[in-house]
Coordinates of C-alpha atoms in Angstrom, one line a residue:
M256 CA -125.8 200.7 -76.8
K257 CA -122.1 200.0 -76.0
K258 CA -122.5 202.0 -72.7
L259 CA -125.5 200.1 -71.8
S260 CA -123.7 196.9 -72.2
V261 CA -120.8 197.9 -70.3
C262 CA -123.1 199.1 -67.6
A263 CA -124.8 195.6 -67.5
F264 CA -121.6 193.9 -67.3
S265 CA -120.3 195.8 -64.4
F266 CA -123.7 195.2 -62.6
L267 CA -123.3 191.6 -63.1
L268 CA -119.6 191.5 -62.1
F269 CA -120.7 193.3 -58.8
L270 CA -123.5 190.8 -58.3
A271 CA -121.1 187.8 -58.6
V272 CA -118.7 189.4 -56.3
C273 CA -121.3 189.9 -53.7
I274 CA -122.3 186.1 -54.0
I275 CA -119.0 184.8 -53.7
F276 CA -118.5 186.8 -50.4
S277 CA -121.8 185.7 -49.2
C278 CA -121.3 182.1 -49.9
S279 CA -117.8 182.3 -48.3
G280 CA -119.4 183.8 -45.1
L281 CA -122.2 181.1 -45.0
A282 CA -119.4 178.4 -45.4
G283 CA -117.7 179.8 -42.4
S284 CA -120.7 179.9 -40.4
F285 CA -121.7 176.3 -41.4
N286 CA -118.3 174.9 -40.7
Q287 CA -118.1 176.9 -37.3
D288 CA -121.7 175.4 -36.4
V289 CA -120.5 171.9 -37.4
H290 CA -117.3 172.2 -35.3
E291 CA -119.3 173.4 -32.2
Y292 CA -121.8 170.7 -32.7
F293 CA -119.2 167.6 -32.8
D294 CA -117.4 169.3 -29.9
M295 CA -120.6 169.3 -27.8
M296 CA -121.5 165.6 -28.7
T297 CA -117.9 164.5 -28.2
N298 CA -116.5 166.5 -25.2
T299 CA -119.5 167.2 -22.9
A300 CA -122.3 165.3 -21.2
A301 CA -125.9 165.8 -20.7
I302 CA -129.0 163.9 -19.4
E303 CA -131.3 163.2 -22.5
K304 CA -134.0 161.1 -21.0
H305 CA -135.2 159.2 -18.0
D306 CA -137.0 156.0 -17.2
I307 CA -139.7 155.4 -14.4
P308 CA -139.8 151.5 -14.0
V309 CA -143.3 151.1 -12.2
A310 CA -146.7 152.0 -13.3
T311 CA -147.8 155.6 -13.3
Q312 CA -151.1 157.4 -13.2
T313 CA -152.0 161.0 -14.2
G314 CA -154.2 163.1 -11.8
S315 CA -155.9 166.4 -12.1
G316 CA -153.8 169.0 -13.4
G317 CA -151.6 166.5 -15.5
R318 CA -149.8 165.3 -12.3
L319 CA -147.7 162.3 -13.1
C320 CA -148.0 159.8 -10.0
I321 CA -146.1 156.8 -8.9
S322 CA -147.7 154.7 -5.8
S323 CA -145.8 154.0 -2.6
A324 CA -147.1 150.4 -2.8
D325 CA -144.3 150.0 -5.7
G326 CA -141.6 151.3 -3.2
P327 CA -138.6 151.6 -3.2
V328 CA -138.6 153.0 -6.5
T329 CA -135.4 154.0 -8.6
V330 CA -135.7 156.4 -11.4
S331 CA -132.9 156.3 -13.9
Y332 CA -131.6 159.2 -15.8
Y333 CA -129.6 158.3 -19.0
L334 CA -126.7 160.5 -20.1
R335 CA -124.9 161.3 -23.2
N336 CA -121.3 160.7 -21.9
P337 CA -118.8 160.0 -24.5
K338 CA -115.9 161.1 -22.4
L339 CA -117.0 158.7 -19.4
F340 CA -116.8 161.5 -16.9
K341 CA -117.4 160.6 -13.2
F342 CA -119.5 163.1 -11.5
T343 CA -119.0 163.8 -7.9
E344 CA -122.1 164.6 -5.7
G345 CA -121.9 168.2 -4.4
E346 CA -119.1 169.4 -6.8
S347 CA -120.0 168.2 -10.4
L348 CA -123.5 166.7 -9.6
I349 CA -125.8 169.1 -8.0
H350 CA -129.3 168.1 -7.2
S351 CA -132.1 169.4 -5.4
F352 CA -135.8 169.0 -4.7
V353 CA -138.2 171.5 -6.5
D354 CA -140.5 171.4 -3.5
S355 CA -139.4 172.1 -0.1
E356 CA -141.8 169.6 1.6
A357 CA -139.9 166.8 -0.3
Q358 CA -136.6 168.0 1.1
A359 CA -137.9 167.8 4.7
A360 CA -139.3 164.4 4.2
S361 CA -135.8 163.2 2.6
T362 CA -133.9 162.4 6.0
G363 CA -132.6 159.5 7.8
A364 CA -133.9 156.1 6.5
N365 CA -136.2 158.0 4.1
K366 CA -133.3 159.8 2.5
V367 CA -133.6 159.9 -1.2
T368 CA -130.2 159.3 -3.0
V369 CA -128.9 160.5 -6.3
K370 CA -125.8 158.7 -7.4
Q371 CA -124.0 158.0 -10.9
S372 CA -124.1 154.2 -11.6
Q373 CA -120.9 152.6 -10.7
S374 CA -121.1 149.9 -13.4
D375 CA -122.4 152.3 -16.3
S376 CA -121.3 155.7 -16.3
S377 CA -124.2 156.9 -18.7
V378 CA -126.8 156.4 -15.8
I379 CA -127.7 158.5 -12.8
D380 CA -130.1 156.6 -10.3
V381 CA -132.4 158.6 -8.1
K382 CA -133.7 156.0 -5.6
Y383 CA -136.9 156.9 -3.6
P384 CA -137.4 154.9 -0.1
L385 CA -140.6 153.4 0.6
G386 CA -140.9 155.5 3.6
F387 CA -140.3 158.7 1.6
L388 CA -142.9 157.7 -0.7
R389 CA -145.5 157.0 2.0
E390 CA -144.8 160.5 3.5
M391 CA -145.3 162.1 0.1
E392 CA -148.7 160.4 -0.7
G393 CA -151.6 162.4 -1.7
G394 CA -150.0 164.1 -4.6
E395 CA -149.8 167.5 -3.3
H396 CA -146.0 168.1 -3.3
S397 CA -143.7 167.2 -6.1
I398 CA -141.1 164.5 -5.5
A399 CA -139.1 165.4 -8.4
E400 CA -135.2 166.2 -8.2
S401 CA -133.7 169.0 -10.2
I402 CA -130.3 167.6 -11.4
N403 CA -127.4 169.7 -12.6
I404 CA -124.3 168.3 -14.0
K405 CA -120.8 169.9 -14.6
H406 CA -117.4 169.1 -16.0
P407 CA -115.7 167.1 -13.5
Y408 CA -112.5 169.5 -13.6
S409 CA -113.4 172.8 -15.2
L410 CA -116.9 172.7 -13.7
E411 CA -118.4 173.9 -17.1
D412 CA -122.0 173.8 -16.6
F413 CA -123.5 170.9 -18.8
G414 CA -127.3 171.9 -18.0
T415 CA -129.8 171.0 -15.8
Y416 CA -132.6 168.3 -16.1
S417 CA -135.9 167.9 -14.3
I418 CA -139.3 166.0 -14.5
S419 CA -142.6 166.2 -13.3
L420 CA -143.4 163.6 -10.6
Y421 CA -145.7 163.1 -7.6
C422 CA -146.5 160.2 -5.4
N423 CA -150.5 159.1 -5.0
S424 CA -152.0 156.0 -5.0
A425 CA -155.5 155.1 -5.9
P426 CA -158.0 154.7 -3.1
P427 CA -158.4 151.3 -1.6
L428 CA -161.6 149.5 -2.1
M429 CA -164.6 149.5 0.3
Q430 CA -164.6 145.9 2.0
G431 CA -167.1 143.4 2.5
G432 CA -170.1 145.0 1.1
V433 CA -173.4 143.3 1.0
C434 CA -176.9 144.2 -0.1
L435 CA -179.7 142.7 2.3
A436 CA -183.2 142.8 2.5
D437 CA -184.9 144.6 5.4
D438 CA -187.9 143.4 7.3
S439 CA -190.5 145.6 5.7
S440 CA -193.0 144.2 3.3
P441 CA -192.1 144.5 0.1
S442 CA -188.4 144.2 1.2
K443 CA -186.2 147.1 0.7
A444 CA -182.5 147.1 -0.3
V445 CA -179.9 147.9 2.5
L446 CA -176.2 148.0 2.0
F447 CA -173.8 147.2 4.8
M448 CA -170.1 147.8 3.9
N449 CA -166.6 148.4 5.7
L450 CA -164.6 151.4 5.1
P451 CA -160.9 150.7 4.1
N452 CA -158.7 149.8 7.0
K453 CA -157.6 152.6 9.3
D454 CA -153.9 152.1 8.7
S455 CA -154.1 152.4 5.1
L456 CA -156.3 155.6 5.7
R457 CA -154.3 157.4 8.0
Y458 CA -150.8 156.7 6.5
I459 CA -151.7 156.9 2.7
H460 CA -155.1 157.9 2.0
K461 CA -156.0 160.9 4.1
D462 CA -156.6 162.8 0.8
L463 CA -159.9 161.0 0.2
K464 CA -162.6 163.5 -0.7
Y465 CA -165.8 161.8 -1.7
L466 CA -167.8 158.6 -1.1
K467 CA -170.3 157.9 -3.9
V468 CA -173.3 155.5 -3.6
D469 CA -175.1 154.8 -6.7
G470 CA -174.4 158.0 -8.1
R471 CA -175.1 160.1 -4.9
R472 CA -171.9 162.0 -3.7
F473 CA -171.1 162.7 -0.1
E474 CA -168.1 164.8 1.0
I475 CA -165.7 163.0 3.5
S476 CA -162.5 163.6 5.3
V477 CA -160.0 161.4 7.2
D478 CA -158.4 162.4 10.5
D479 CA -155.0 161.6 11.9
S480 CA -156.1 158.2 13.3
G481 CA -157.8 157.2 10.0
V482 CA -161.3 157.8 10.9
V483 CA -163.7 158.9 8.2
S484 CA -166.2 161.8 9.0
F485 CA -169.0 163.1 6.6
A486 CA -169.5 166.7 5.9
S487 CA -171.9 168.4 8.4
G488 CA -174.9 170.3 7.5
T489 CA -176.4 168.0 4.9
T490 CA -179.0 165.0 5.3
N491 CA -176.9 161.9 4.8
P492 CA -178.4 158.4 4.2
V493 CA -175.0 156.9 4.9
K494 CA -174.9 156.2 8.5
I495 CA -171.9 155.1 10.6
A496 CA -173.1 151.7 12.0
S497 CA -172.5 150.7 15.6
A498 CA -173.2 147.7 17.7
V499 CA -173.9 145.4 14.5
S500 CA -174.7 141.7 15.2
S501 CA -174.3 139.0 12.5
N502 CA -175.2 135.3 12.3
P503 CA -172.7 133.6 10.1
A504 CA -175.0 130.6 9.7
D505 CA -177.7 132.5 7.9
G506 CA -175.9 135.7 7.0
S507 CA -178.6 137.6 8.9
I508 CA -177.8 140.9 10.7
V509 CA -179.5 142.6 13.5
Y510 CA -178.9 146.5 13.6
G511 CA -181.2 148.5 15.9
S512 CA -184.4 147.2 16.1
H513 CA -184.5 145.5 12.7
T514 CA -183.3 142.1 11.2
Y515 CA -181.8 142.1 7.7
S516 CA -181.6 138.9 5.6
R517 CA -179.9 137.7 2.7
F518 CA -181.8 137.8 -0.6
G519 CA -182.1 135.1 -3.2
S520 CA -179.5 132.5 -3.6
S521 CA -176.9 134.7 -1.7
N522 CA -174.4 133.2 0.7
A523 CA -172.7 136.5 1.7
V524 CA -171.5 137.0 5.1
Y525 CA -171.1 140.6 6.5
S526 CA -168.0 141.0 8.7
Y527 CA -168.7 143.8 11.2
I528 CA -165.3 145.4 12.1
D529 CA -166.0 148.4 14.4
S530 CA -168.3 151.3 15.0
N531 CA -166.0 153.6 13.1
T532 CA -165.6 151.6 9.9
S533 CA -168.8 150.0 9.3
L534 CA -171.5 151.8 7.2
F535 CA -175.3 151.6 6.9
Y536 CA -177.1 152.8 3.7
E537 CA -181.0 152.4 3.3
T538 CA -181.6 152.6 -0.5
G539 CA -185.4 152.9 -0.4
D540 CA -185.5 150.5 -3.5
N541 CA -187.6 147.5 -3.7
L542 CA -185.2 144.6 -3.8
S543 CA -185.3 142.5 -6.7
L544 CA -183.0 139.9 -8.4
G545 CA -180.2 141.7 -10.4
K546 CA -180.4 144.6 -8.2
S547 CA -176.9 146.0 -7.8
Y548 CA -175.3 149.1 -6.3
T549 CA -172.0 150.9 -7.1
V550 CA -169.8 152.2 -4.2
E551 CA -166.9 154.5 -5.1
L552 CA -164.2 156.4 -3.4
V553 CA -162.6 159.4 -4.9
D554 CA -159.5 161.3 -3.9
N555 CA -158.4 164.9 -4.2
L556 CA -156.5 164.3 -7.5
G557 CA -159.6 162.4 -8.9
F558 CA -158.1 158.8 -8.4
S559 CA -161.1 156.5 -7.7
S560 CA -161.9 153.0 -6.9
S561 CA -165.2 151.1 -6.9
I562 CA -167.2 148.1 -6.1
I563 CA -170.5 146.7 -7.3
I564 CA -172.6 145.2 -4.5
D565 CA -175.3 142.7 -6.0
A566 CA -178.3 141.6 -4.0
S567 CA -178.0 138.0 -4.6
A568 CA -174.2 137.8 -4.6
N569 CA -172.2 134.5 -3.5
Q570 CA -169.0 134.9 -1.5
I571 CA -165.8 134.1 -3.2
G572 CA -162.9 132.2 -1.8
E573 CA -159.9 133.5 -0.1
V574 CA -156.4 134.7 -1.1
T575 CA -153.4 132.1 -1.1
Y576 CA -149.6 132.7 -1.2
Q577 CA -146.8 131.5 -3.1
N578 CA -143.0 132.6 -4.0
Q579 CA -141.9 133.6 -7.5
N580 CA -141.1 129.9 -8.4
G581 CA -144.8 128.9 -7.7
E582 CA -144.1 127.3 -4.2
T583 CA -146.7 127.7 -1.6
V584 CA -145.7 130.1 1.3
T585 CA -147.3 129.3 4.6
Y586 CA -150.3 131.2 5.4
T587 CA -153.6 130.9 7.7
D588 CA -157.0 131.3 6.5
S589 CA -160.0 133.2 8.0
Q590 CA -161.0 130.4 10.2
G591 CA -157.4 129.9 11.5
A592 CA -156.6 126.9 9.4
E593 CA -152.7 126.7 8.5
T594 CA -151.5 125.8 5.1
T595 CA -147.8 125.1 5.6
G596 CA -145.1 125.7 3.0
L597 CA -142.0 128.0 2.8
N598 CA -141.4 130.7 5.4
T599 CA -138.6 132.6 3.7
I600 CA -138.7 134.6 0.5
Y601 CA -135.6 136.0 -1.2
G602 CA -135.1 139.2 -2.9
D603 CA -132.4 141.9 -3.8
E604 CA -132.3 145.8 -4.2
G605 CA -134.6 146.1 -1.0
K606 CA -137.3 144.1 -2.4
A607 CA -138.4 140.5 -2.0
Y608 CA -141.7 139.5 -4.2
L609 CA -144.7 137.5 -2.7
V610 CA -147.3 136.2 -5.3
L611 CA -150.8 136.7 -4.2
V612 CA -152.9 134.0 -5.7
P613 CA -156.8 134.7 -6.3
P614 CA -159.3 132.1 -5.4
A615 CA -160.0 129.5 -8.0
D616 CA -163.6 130.6 -8.2
A617 CA -162.5 134.3 -9.2
P618 CA -159.0 134.2 -10.9
D619 CA -159.6 137.7 -12.0
A620 CA -160.4 139.1 -8.7
V621 CA -158.9 142.4 -7.3
L622 CA -156.6 141.5 -4.4
S623 CA -156.4 144.0 -1.6
Y624 CA -153.5 143.8 0.8
R625 CA -151.9 145.3 3.8
I626 CA -148.2 144.7 4.9
Y627 CA -147.2 145.1 8.4
K628 CA -143.7 144.6 10.2
S629 CA -143.9 141.5 12.4
N630 CA -143.1 141.5 16.1
T631 CA -142.6 137.9 17.0
G632 CA -145.7 136.9 15.0
S633 CA -147.9 139.7 16.1
L634 CA -149.0 142.7 14.2
G635 CA -146.3 145.4 14.1
D636 CA -146.0 148.8 12.5
F637 CA -148.0 149.4 9.3
V638 CA -145.7 149.5 6.2
V639 CA -147.9 149.9 3.0
S640 CA -151.0 148.8 1.3
G641 CA -152.1 148.3 -2.3
K642 CA -154.2 146.3 -4.7
V643 CA -153.4 144.1 -7.7
N644 CA -155.6 142.5 -10.5
G645 CA -155.4 138.7 -10.5
K646 CA -152.4 136.6 -9.9
K647 CA -149.5 139.0 -9.3
S648 CA -146.3 139.5 -7.3
I649 CA -146.3 142.4 -4.7
A650 CA -142.9 144.0 -3.2
V651 CA -142.1 143.2 0.4
P652 CA -139.4 145.1 2.0
C653 CA -136.2 142.9 2.1
P654 CA -132.8 143.9 3.8
E655 CA -129.8 144.4 1.4
N656 CA -126.9 143.5 4.0
V657 CA -126.0 139.9 4.1
G658 CA -127.0 138.1 7.3
E659 CA -129.9 140.4 8.0
A660 CA -133.8 139.1 7.7
G661 CA -136.9 141.1 7.7
H662 CA -140.2 139.8 9.3
Y663 CA -143.5 140.8 7.8
I664 CA -147.2 140.0 8.2
I665 CA -149.5 140.3 4.9
K666 CA -153.2 140.4 5.1
A667 CA -155.4 140.0 2.1
Y668 CA -158.6 139.5 0.8
A669 CA -160.2 139.2 -2.8
H670 CA -162.8 141.4 -4.3
K671 CA -165.0 140.7 -7.5
N672 CA -167.9 143.0 -8.7
L673 CA -171.2 141.2 -8.3
Y674 CA -169.8 138.8 -5.8
A675 CA -169.2 139.2 -1.9
D676 CA -165.7 139.9 -0.7
S677 CA -163.8 136.9 0.6
A678 CA -162.8 136.9 4.3
E679 CA -159.0 138.0 5.0
S680 CA -156.2 135.4 5.0
T681 CA -152.9 135.9 6.7
C682 CA -149.3 135.3 5.5
I683 CA -146.3 135.7 8.1
I684 CA -142.9 135.6 6.0
E685 CA -139.2 136.5 6.7
T686 CA -137.4 138.2 3.8
K687 CA -133.7 137.8 3.2
P688 CA -131.2 138.9 0.4
S689 CA -131.3 136.2 -2.3
T690 CA -127.9 137.1 -3.6
Y691 CA -125.4 135.9 -1.1
F692 CA -123.3 132.6 -0.4
G693 CA -121.2 131.4 2.6
N694 CA -118.4 133.9 2.6
G695 CA -120.7 137.0 2.5
G696 CA -120.1 138.0 -1.1
L697 CA -122.9 139.0 -3.4
V698 CA -123.9 137.1 -6.7
S699 CA -126.8 137.1 -8.9
V700 CA -128.2 134.1 -10.9
D701 CA -126.1 135.1 -14.1
D702 CA -122.9 134.6 -11.9
I703 CA -123.6 131.2 -10.8
M704 CA -121.7 128.0 -11.5
V705 CA -122.9 124.6 -11.0
W706 CA -120.7 121.6 -10.2
V707 CA -121.8 117.9 -10.9
D708 CA -120.1 115.3 -8.9
G709 CA -117.6 117.8 -7.8
I710 CA -116.7 118.7 -11.5
N711 CA -117.4 122.0 -13.0
S712 CA -120.4 121.2 -15.5
T713 CA -118.8 123.1 -18.3
E714 CA -116.2 120.5 -18.6
Y715 CA -118.9 117.8 -19.5
S716 CA -120.0 119.7 -22.7
S717 CA -116.9 118.2 -24.7
S718 CA -116.1 115.0 -22.7
P719 CA -119.1 113.0 -21.3
L720 CA -119.4 112.2 -17.6
Q721 CA -118.9 108.5 -17.7
K722 CA -120.9 106.2 -15.1
T723 CA -121.3 102.6 -14.7
K724 CA -125.0 101.3 -15.4
G725 CA -127.1 100.9 -12.4
S726 CA -127.8 103.0 -9.4
V727 CA -126.3 106.4 -9.9
S728 CA -126.2 109.5 -7.5
L729 CA -124.7 112.9 -8.6
P730 CA -124.6 115.7 -5.9
L731 CA -125.1 119.2 -7.4
V732 CA -123.4 122.3 -5.8
A733 CA -123.8 126.0 -6.8
T734 CA -121.0 128.3 -6.4
S735 CA -120.1 131.8 -7.6
A736 CA -118.7 131.6 -11.2
S737 CA -115.2 132.7 -9.7
A738 CA -115.0 129.6 -7.5
S739 CA -112.0 127.4 -8.2
N740 CA -113.8 124.2 -6.8
S741 CA -117.1 123.0 -5.6
S742 CA -116.1 123.7 -1.8
Q743 CA -115.5 127.6 -2.4
D744 CA -118.1 130.2 -2.4
V745 CA -120.8 127.8 -1.9
I746 CA -124.4 129.3 -2.3
T747 CA -126.4 128.0 0.8
E748 CA -129.8 129.5 0.8
G749 CA -132.5 130.5 -1.8
I750 CA -131.6 128.0 -4.4
T751 CA -134.3 125.9 -6.3
W752 CA -133.2 122.9 -8.5
N753 CA -135.1 121.3 -11.4
W754 CA -133.4 118.6 -13.4
R755 CA -134.2 116.2 -16.6
I756 CA -132.3 113.5 -18.1
L757 CA -132.8 113.8 -22.0
L758 CA -132.2 111.7 -24.9
S759 CA -132.4 113.5 -28.4
G760 CA -134.2 116.3 -26.8
N761 CA -136.9 114.3 -25.3
V762 CA -137.0 113.0 -21.6
S763 CA -135.4 109.5 -21.5
N764 CA -137.7 106.7 -20.9
T765 CA -135.1 104.0 -20.0
I766 CA -133.7 106.0 -17.1
T767 CA -135.8 106.2 -13.8
P768 CA -136.7 108.6 -12.5
S769 CA -135.8 110.9 -15.6
S770 CA -136.5 114.1 -13.5
G771 CA -136.3 115.6 -10.1
N772 CA -136.2 118.8 -8.0
S773 CA -133.5 117.9 -5.2
S774 CA -129.7 118.8 -5.0
V775 CA -128.9 115.1 -5.7
V776 CA -129.4 113.8 -9.1
S777 CA -130.4 110.1 -8.3
F778 CA -131.6 107.7 -10.8
N779 CA -131.2 103.9 -12.2
S780 CA -129.6 103.6 -15.6
S781 CA -129.5 99.8 -15.9
S782 CA -131.9 99.6 -18.9
C783 CA -130.3 102.4 -20.9
N784 CA -128.1 101.7 -24.1
T785 CA -124.3 102.1 -23.7
D786 CA -124.0 103.8 -27.3
Y787 CA -126.0 106.8 -26.6
I788 CA -124.9 110.1 -25.0
F789 CA -127.5 111.3 -22.6
V790 CA -127.9 115.0 -21.6
L791 CA -128.5 116.1 -18.0
E792 CA -130.5 119.4 -17.9
I793 CA -130.1 121.4 -14.6
K794 CA -132.1 124.5 -14.1
V795 CA -131.3 126.6 -11.2
I796 CA -133.9 129.0 -10.0
Y797 CA -132.4 132.0 -7.8
G798 CA -133.7 135.2 -6.8
G799 CA -136.9 134.8 -9.0
R800 CA -134.8 134.3 -12.1
E801 CA -133.4 131.1 -13.6
K802 CA -130.4 129.7 -15.4
V803 CA -129.9 126.4 -17.2
F804 CA -126.9 124.2 -17.3
Y805 CA -126.2 121.1 -19.5
C806 CA -123.9 118.0 -18.8
N807 CA -123.3 115.2 -21.2
M808 CA -123.4 111.6 -19.7
K809 CA -122.5 108.2 -21.0
F810 CA -122.7 104.9 -19.4
T811 CA -120.7 101.7 -19.4
N812 CA -121.5 98.1 -18.6
P813 CA -120.6 97.0 -15.1

């Protein structure tokens, strides 16, 4: 029995020693792992996530796509960078396209740039120019960059980061579709419609694959000039129409030996473009109220766009134009009548924003647009095309260098299912960098200072501006925030002013006028109370953004 106890004690002692040594080993391993983790988190850098700032769509094969209509596009990569390393391109910042086709397209003005942000060392920006995106449309080739970062001195490899990204825009809409009645008895439904603009097709949408009419699918292809052809060898009820004659007065069309007329209460007018874009489709259906047809375009990645043509559709109004402040931009309607307004819009980072406004009778319409360079007022090179839903801003190329200007022509029309498309309106604009002032320096709205009657507005927050009752005129001047007086770094273009005079938070009823939108605050204060402190609220709108300043005022008797 004693011998058994000794054996048991020896076994337990041996087991305890093993456990102690085992725990010691685990502790050492744990401590080493923790040390390595903290060393990695505090002494190295790595790209941890990215941000694509524009809308994306996913096509067949799971391809994530951006559209050239949003170009230029900057994709930002966010780093863990506790040491604030500065990475040098070609040495500690190595990047390359994952697809050779993208590498070939990235040249000259279309060159894609990869740079660490100068203001934020935790960001690497990849900027895709509009021209590059247009070249890569169709979603066939990846536009992603593989980015490798290394220690700036030892060149220790911190790892490589890459994403999946392609460029492909959803197909444009068929334009101007109408459903008319043929001259048989009873009348049969016949569709007339126009293919999308050739420039949009040849530069952006050569990947179109199918046209669908009321569920029937027809294979198509687009050549280098933007002309659409139907696959041969099949009986095709969709015909390329030629020599179409239309009568705008009653909307009737003469094609071949037949006349096609409006049906019901429709006021639709079909606008024939040319023999390579106009389509004619005999449905064979008896025409009746409420009859409609869906026409769809589908591309290689499965992106699609569709319209619904109604037999008794009425035509909606035309697209109009504004800047981001809601001010009218000069445009011409389809009949040549001009609405005057601003001729210049301002932007930054290569983009200025023009707001497309749908017609009042269709505020939810789809607005299809094309942008061209303007050559002394005439149509120049095609730039890009796209579509937006309802009232939305679109990006127009804008120079980034001070003193330069871009000139562009925008053509747009409105579409709403079950209605006839509007005619096209035209806007001719100039784009300039919004963030500049007289001496050529750059500034944003956040860096603006406002001077009231020659004095920095911030000085009136503690000591009110004193004025004698009666007629008052206060000039407003905007400068960079670093200006030492109201005549230095004056911002000369792109400023919009709005001001109000408030008393106890409400617009004053003893000062007239109590609001305005000029750079001079002019009013009459004869009826105001000298015991009260009034507040001049000044809203500056610059580059599509706004900043508000306040100035206290008090009035004395003459």
